[in-house]
Tab-separated table of C-alpha atoms and ligand atoms in Angstrom:
chain	number	residue	atom	x	y	z
A	1	MET	CA	26.685	-19.419	-1.764
A	2	ASN	CA	23.732	-20.933	-3.575
A	3	VAL	CA	20.305	-18.462	-3.371
A	4	ILE	CA	16.972	-19.105	-4.423
A	5	LEU	CA	14.904	-15.962	-5.088
A	6	LEU	CA	10.976	-16.559	-4.364
A	7	GLY	CA	8.260	-14.326	-4.649
A	8	ALA	CA	5.019	-13.610	-7.013
A	9	PRO	CA	5.478	-12.474	-10.562
A	10	GLY	CA	6.842	-8.726	-10.382
A	11	SER	CA	7.699	-8.764	-6.657
A	12	GLY	CA	11.387	-7.868	-7.766
A	13	LYS	CA	13.504	-11.330	-8.013
A	14	GLY	CA	14.897	-10.307	-11.434
A	15	THR	CA	16.014	-6.904	-10.130
A	16	GLN	CA	17.636	-8.459	-6.845
A	17	ALA	CA	19.478	-11.050	-8.837
A	18	ALA	CA	20.818	-8.617	-11.246
A	19	LYS	CA	22.586	-6.604	-7.725
A	20	LEU	CA	23.432	-10.146	-6.444
A	21	VAL	CA	25.585	-10.554	-9.756
A	22	ASP	CA	27.075	-7.471	-10.075
A	23	THR	CA	27.870	-7.452	-6.298
A	24	TYR	CA	28.680	-11.147	-5.363
A	25	ALA	CA	29.663	-12.296	-9.502
A	26	MET	CA	27.172	-14.920	-8.641
A	27	VAL	CA	25.904	-16.870	-11.703
A	28	HIS	CA	21.861	-15.813	-12.300
A	29	ILE	CA	19.672	-18.696	-13.212
A	30	SER	CA	16.517	-17.611	-14.459
A	31	THR	CA	13.591	-20.148	-15.969
A	32	GLY	CA	12.060	-17.387	-17.278
A	33	ASP	CA	14.866	-15.948	-19.478
A	34	MET	CA	15.967	-19.364	-20.489
A	35	LEU	CA	12.398	-20.084	-21.968
A	36	ARG	CA	12.060	-16.330	-23.282
A	37	ALA	CA	15.492	-16.928	-25.216
A	38	ALA	CA	14.018	-20.241	-26.120
A	39	VAL	CA	11.266	-18.771	-27.644
A	40	SER	CA	13.027	-15.840	-29.491
A	41	ALA	CA	15.570	-18.460	-31.062
A	42	GLY	CA	12.277	-20.440	-31.849
A	43	THR	CA	13.348	-23.831	-30.898
A	44	THR	CA	11.407	-26.905	-30.211
A	45	LEU	CA	11.276	-25.935	-26.448
A	46	GLY	CA	10.483	-22.522	-27.110
A	47	VAL	CA	7.344	-23.182	-29.515
A	48	GLU	CA	5.893	-25.369	-26.828
A	49	ALA	CA	6.761	-23.267	-23.887
A	50	LYS	CA	4.881	-19.951	-25.724
A	51	LYS	CA	1.779	-21.466	-25.079
A	52	TYR	CA	1.764	-21.631	-21.701
A	53	MET	CA	3.865	-18.213	-21.015
A	54	ASP	CA	1.252	-16.265	-22.836
A	55	SER	CA	-1.627	-17.641	-21.156
A	56	GLY	CA	0.090	-17.452	-17.583
A	57	GLU	CA	0.516	-21.216	-16.937
A	58	LEU	CA	3.518	-22.887	-15.702
A	59	VAL	CA	5.514	-24.624	-18.397
A	60	PRO	CA	5.093	-28.517	-17.466
A	61	ASP	CA	7.631	-29.758	-15.092
A	62	LYS	CA	9.622	-32.037	-17.496
A	63	MET	CA	10.693	-29.248	-19.654
A	64	ILE	CA	11.910	-27.028	-16.971
A	65	ILE	CA	13.489	-30.094	-14.968
A	66	ASP	CA	15.723	-31.107	-18.024
A	67	LEU	CA	16.571	-27.285	-18.451
A	68	ILE	CA	17.475	-26.882	-14.947
A	69	LYS	CA	19.774	-30.175	-14.499
A	70	ASP	CA	21.416	-28.959	-17.707
A	71	ARG	CA	22.238	-25.853	-16.531
A	72	LEU	CA	23.173	-26.686	-12.875
A	73	GLY	CA	25.758	-29.002	-14.568
A	74	LYS	CA	27.886	-26.339	-15.832
A	75	ASP	CA	30.968	-25.326	-14.766
A	76	ASP	CA	30.505	-21.805	-14.198
A	77	THR	CA	27.734	-23.008	-11.310
A	78	GLY	CA	30.522	-23.770	-9.054
A	79	GLY	CA	31.161	-20.437	-7.354
A	80	GLY	CA	27.594	-19.910	-6.231
A	81	PHE	CA	23.940	-19.033	-8.244
A	82	ILE	CA	21.165	-17.734	-7.723
A	83	LEU	CA	17.933	-19.273	-9.114
A	84	ASP	CA	15.226	-17.324	-9.678
A	85	GLY	CA	11.862	-18.509	-11.088
A	86	PHE	CA	12.731	-21.808	-9.776
A	87	PRO	CA	11.448	-24.007	-8.477
A	88	ARG	CA	8.015	-23.229	-8.724
A	89	SER	CA	6.259	-26.394	-7.252
A	90	THR	CA	6.915	-28.537	-5.087
A	91	SER	CA	7.691	-31.187	-7.650
A	92	GLN	CA	10.250	-28.895	-9.276
A	93	ALA	CA	12.017	-28.656	-5.338
A	94	ILE	CA	12.075	-32.242	-5.086
A	95	ALA	CA	13.721	-32.557	-8.276
A	96	LEU	CA	16.145	-29.634	-7.474
A	97	ASP	CA	17.162	-31.304	-4.290
A	98	GLU	CA	17.733	-34.615	-5.957
A	99	GLN	CA	19.961	-32.636	-8.815
A	100	LEU	CA	21.610	-30.711	-6.058
A	101	ALA	CA	22.323	-33.844	-4.246
A	102	GLU	CA	23.929	-35.673	-7.264
A	103	LEU	CA	26.355	-32.937	-7.461
A	104	SER	CA	27.253	-32.770	-3.513
A	105	ARG	CA	25.896	-29.338	-3.701
A	106	SER	CA	23.241	-27.592	-1.948
A	107	ILE	CA	20.832	-24.182	-1.276
A	108	ASP	CA	22.149	-21.998	1.070
A	109	VAL	CA	19.783	-19.453	1.891
A	110	ALA	CA	16.030	-19.246	0.095
A	111	ILE	CA	14.738	-15.359	0.058
A	112	ALA	CA	10.954	-15.070	0.222
A	113	ILE	CA	10.327	-10.977	-1.234
A	114	ASP	CA	6.782	-10.309	-0.231
A	115	ILE	CA	4.464	-7.933	-1.853
A	116	ASP	CA	0.723	-7.102	-1.855
A	117	PRO	CA	-0.802	-8.065	-5.314
A	118	GLU	CA	-2.201	-4.952	-6.671
A	119	THR	CA	0.837	-3.401	-6.341
A	120	ILE	CA	2.386	-5.958	-8.381
A	121	VAL	CA	-0.349	-5.504	-11.056
A	122	LYS	CA	0.870	-1.812	-11.609
A	123	ARG	CA	4.284	-2.862	-11.106
A	124	ILE	CA	4.294	-5.580	-13.782
A	125	CYS	CA	2.049	-3.559	-16.425
A	126	SER	CA	4.488	-0.547	-16.161
A	127	ARG	CA	7.468	-2.761	-16.940
A	128	ARG	CA	9.588	-2.397	-20.052
A	129	PHE	CA	13.100	-4.296	-20.896
A	130	CYS	CA	15.498	-3.363	-23.594
A	131	PRO	CA	15.500	-5.975	-26.278
A	132	ALA	CA	19.301	-4.819	-27.202
A	133	CYS	CA	20.949	-4.884	-23.460
A	134	GLY	CA	18.485	-6.858	-22.000
A	135	ARG	CA	17.719	-4.337	-18.959
A	136	THR	CA	14.608	-4.379	-16.957
A	137	THR	CA	13.045	-0.983	-16.369
A	138	THR	CA	9.553	0.715	-16.426
A	139	ALA	CA	7.714	2.772	-18.116
A	140	SER	CA	8.454	5.963	-16.348
A	141	GLU	CA	12.085	5.979	-18.274
A	142	GLY	CA	10.108	6.929	-21.417
A	143	ASP	CA	10.293	4.561	-24.932
A	144	THR	CA	13.684	4.723	-25.454
A	145	CYS	CA	16.531	2.715	-22.988
A	146	ILE	CA	18.943	5.371	-21.546
A	147	ILE	CA	21.904	3.099	-22.118
A	148	CYS	CA	21.732	2.144	-25.525
A	149	GLY	CA	19.026	4.094	-27.029
A	150	CYS	CA	17.079	1.634	-28.235
A	151	LYS	CA	13.137	0.962	-28.442
A	152	LEU	CA	11.750	-0.454	-25.093
A	153	GLU	CA	9.111	-2.921	-25.165
A	154	ALA	CA	6.513	-4.818	-22.860
A	155	ARG	CA	6.930	-8.676	-22.183
A	156	ALA	CA	4.356	-10.392	-23.808
A	157	ASP	CA	2.702	-11.831	-20.627
A	158	ASP	CA	2.634	-8.751	-18.949
A	159	LYS	CA	-1.087	-7.892	-19.789
A	160	GLU	CA	-3.387	-7.302	-16.807
A	161	GLU	CA	-5.546	-10.321	-17.740
A	162	VAL	CA	-2.230	-12.900	-17.864
A	163	VAL	CA	-0.385	-11.007	-14.782
A	164	ARG	CA	-3.930	-11.776	-12.998
A	165	LYS	CA	-3.946	-15.695	-14.028
A	166	ARG	CA	0.187	-15.432	-12.789
A	167	LEU	CA	-0.398	-14.368	-9.465
A	168	GLU	CA	-3.291	-17.270	-9.243
A	169	VAL	CA	-0.836	-19.777	-10.038
A	170	TYR	CA	1.717	-18.353	-8.137
A	171	GLU	CA	-0.754	-18.898	-4.908
A	172	GLN	CA	-1.676	-22.289	-5.812
A	173	SER	CA	1.348	-23.831	-7.077
A	174	THR	CA	4.858	-21.641	-5.729
A	175	ALA	CA	3.607	-20.009	-2.388
A	176	PRO	CA	3.875	-23.647	-0.577
A	177	LEU	CA	7.430	-23.755	-1.162
A	178	ILE	CA	7.656	-20.705	1.100
A	179	ASP	CA	7.008	-23.624	3.824
A	180	TYR	CA	8.925	-26.301	1.979
A	181	TYR	CA	12.301	-23.936	2.730
A	182	ARG	CA	11.272	-22.821	6.108
A	183	GLY	CA	11.007	-26.258	7.040
A	184	LYS	CA	14.658	-26.849	6.290
A	185	GLY	CA	15.636	-23.590	8.350
A	186	ILE	CA	17.051	-21.430	5.066
A	187	LEU	CA	13.947	-19.445	4.510
A	188	HIS	CA	14.190	-15.400	5.297
A	189	SER	CA	11.434	-13.435	4.315
A	190	ILE	CA	11.742	-9.603	3.338
A	191	ASP	CA	9.297	-6.825	2.608
A	192	GLY	CA	9.510	-6.178	-1.341
A	193	ASP	CA	7.159	-3.039	-0.815
A	194	ARG	CA	9.696	-0.698	-0.824
A	195	PRO	CA	12.347	0.897	-2.882
A	196	VAL	CA	14.789	-1.485	-4.538
A	197	ASP	CA	18.037	-0.197	-2.792
A	198	THR	CA	15.995	-0.691	0.778
A	199	VAL	CA	14.938	-4.116	-0.248
A	200	TRP	CA	18.863	-4.494	-1.760
A	201	ALA	CA	20.043	-3.798	1.824
A	202	ASP	CA	18.028	-6.763	3.266
A	203	VAL	CA	19.111	-9.219	0.372
A	204	GLN	CA	22.775	-8.024	1.179
A	205	LYS	CA	22.233	-8.518	5.030
A	206	ILE	CA	21.067	-12.322	4.251
A	207	VAL	CA	23.583	-13.132	1.710
A	208	SER	CA	26.625	-12.183	4.090
A	209	GLY	CA	25.294	-13.617	7.028
A	210	ASN	CA	25.167	-10.150	8.561
B	1	AP5	P1	9.454	-15.434	-15.130
B	1	AP5	O1	9.924	-14.795	-16.032
B	1	AP5	O2	10.272	-16.121	-13.848
B	1	AP5	O3	8.465	-14.423	-14.323
B	1	AP5	P2	7.744	-14.036	-13.063
B	1	AP5	O4	7.904	-15.092	-11.783
B	1	AP5	O5	6.321	-13.984	-13.281
B	1	AP5	O6	8.599	-13.123	-12.357
B	1	AP5	P3	8.706	-11.658	-13.373
B	1	AP5	O7	10.356	-11.677	-14.099
B	1	AP5	O8	7.522	-11.571	-13.608
B	1	AP5	O9	9.261	-10.845	-12.020
B	1	AP5	P4	10.326	-10.388	-11.026
B	1	AP5	O10	10.210	-10.843	-9.857
B	1	AP5	O11	11.475	-10.742	-11.683
B	1	AP5	O12	9.991	-8.869	-11.103
B	1	AP5	P5	11.009	-7.436	-11.681
B	1	AP5	O13	12.841	-7.424	-11.047
B	1	AP5	O14	11.386	-7.861	-13.412
B	1	AP5	O15	7.918	-16.699	-15.706
B	1	AP5	C1	7.639	-16.061	-16.828
B	1	AP5	C2	6.571	-17.435	-17.253
B	1	AP5	O16	7.535	-18.446	-17.612
B	1	AP5	C3	5.939	-17.818	-16.495
B	1	AP5	O17	4.697	-17.386	-16.277
B	1	AP5	C4	5.840	-19.473	-17.001
B	1	AP5	O18	4.874	-19.695	-17.786
B	1	AP5	C5	7.526	-19.437	-17.258
B	1	AP5	N1	8.112	-20.125	-16.256
B	1	AP5	C6	9.573	-19.779	-15.905
B	1	AP5	N2	9.790	-20.709	-14.612
B	1	AP5	C7	9.128	-21.702	-14.658
B	1	AP5	C8	9.250	-22.898	-13.650
B	1	AP5	N3	9.966	-22.925	-12.991
B	1	AP5	N4	8.494	-23.446	-14.268
B	1	AP5	C9	7.086	-23.582	-15.340
B	1	AP5	N5	7.064	-22.308	-16.033
B	1	AP5	C10	7.776	-21.457	-15.836
B	1	AP5	O19	10.247	-6.406	-11.198
B	1	AP5	C11	9.038	-6.173	-12.050
B	1	AP5	C12	9.002	-4.829	-12.344
B	1	AP5	O20	8.815	-3.851	-11.179
B	1	AP5	C13	10.339	-3.896	-13.036
B	1	AP5	O21	9.752	-2.880	-14.114
B	1	AP5	C14	11.023	-3.284	-12.009
B	1	AP5	O22	11.977	-2.351	-12.539
B	1	AP5	C15	10.173	-3.086	-10.952
B	1	AP5	N6	10.452	-3.117	-9.685
B	1	AP5	C16	11.609	-4.253	-9.081
B	1	AP5	N7	11.450	-4.124	-7.823
B	1	AP5	C17	10.589	-2.877	-7.401
B	1	AP5	C18	10.994	-2.306	-6.190
B	1	AP5	N8	11.185	-2.416	-5.070
B	1	AP5	N9	10.108	-1.040	-6.187
B	1	AP5	C19	9.303	-0.543	-7.376
B	1	AP5	N10	9.441	-1.091	-8.186
B	1	AP5	C20	10.324	-2.312	-8.435
């Protein structure tokens, strides 16, 4: 099964994607994670992308579309994948349709996670990640990762003013994709303002077709 997770920054896409990976062994394709890896590695793409990411703007389509084209072409995606953070604009969605048609594949479901913007600001400002094991958690866990003991960090773009810009960009560029996938008859909307496992129960029902 091939799934798109749609939703504003902080709506819980990455959290639910991790559960899909654990349960269904699907491949998680997160453009945000791929870009952050490029930034950490100091590649040409990373250096260019960082300017946009730090200010909450979208990275130009050309860079992202090439990145996704390369990733979707890899053999491991044949057993099912989750797109998290892509597509983020109508032009990216059209490019994705073209790439999938070339690969004789398609998207089975698009899941939109709905959530109130003010809840998002609170959530993102308290998000932390472990640079060693890659786990995402919240500031309520304390300063160190409960799994590997490393110091937890905040993402560079999780400052309140950048979060508000990201929300603005989401409304302008990405929210219209909800209608795009509704038009294709594959959209499912769920309430993301509930505990993680309650949201997950809905995601599981959609993915398992129950
Ligand atoms: P990206 O990394 O994709 O960020 P995002 O879409 O802004 O989403 P987030 O990762 O912030 O949130 P999430 O929905 O995954 O929430 P999470 O599960 O972590 O993109 C970053 C930047 O890269 C963009 O701004 C852009 O510049 C660039 N970029 C990426 N893709 C691009 C593209 N296609 N085109 C152009 N540019 C692109 O949860 C958030 C927090 O809430 C966590 O602490 C979590 O523990 C907690 N949480 C999750 N669920 C719940 C729940 N149900 N209840 C309580 N807390 C919860």
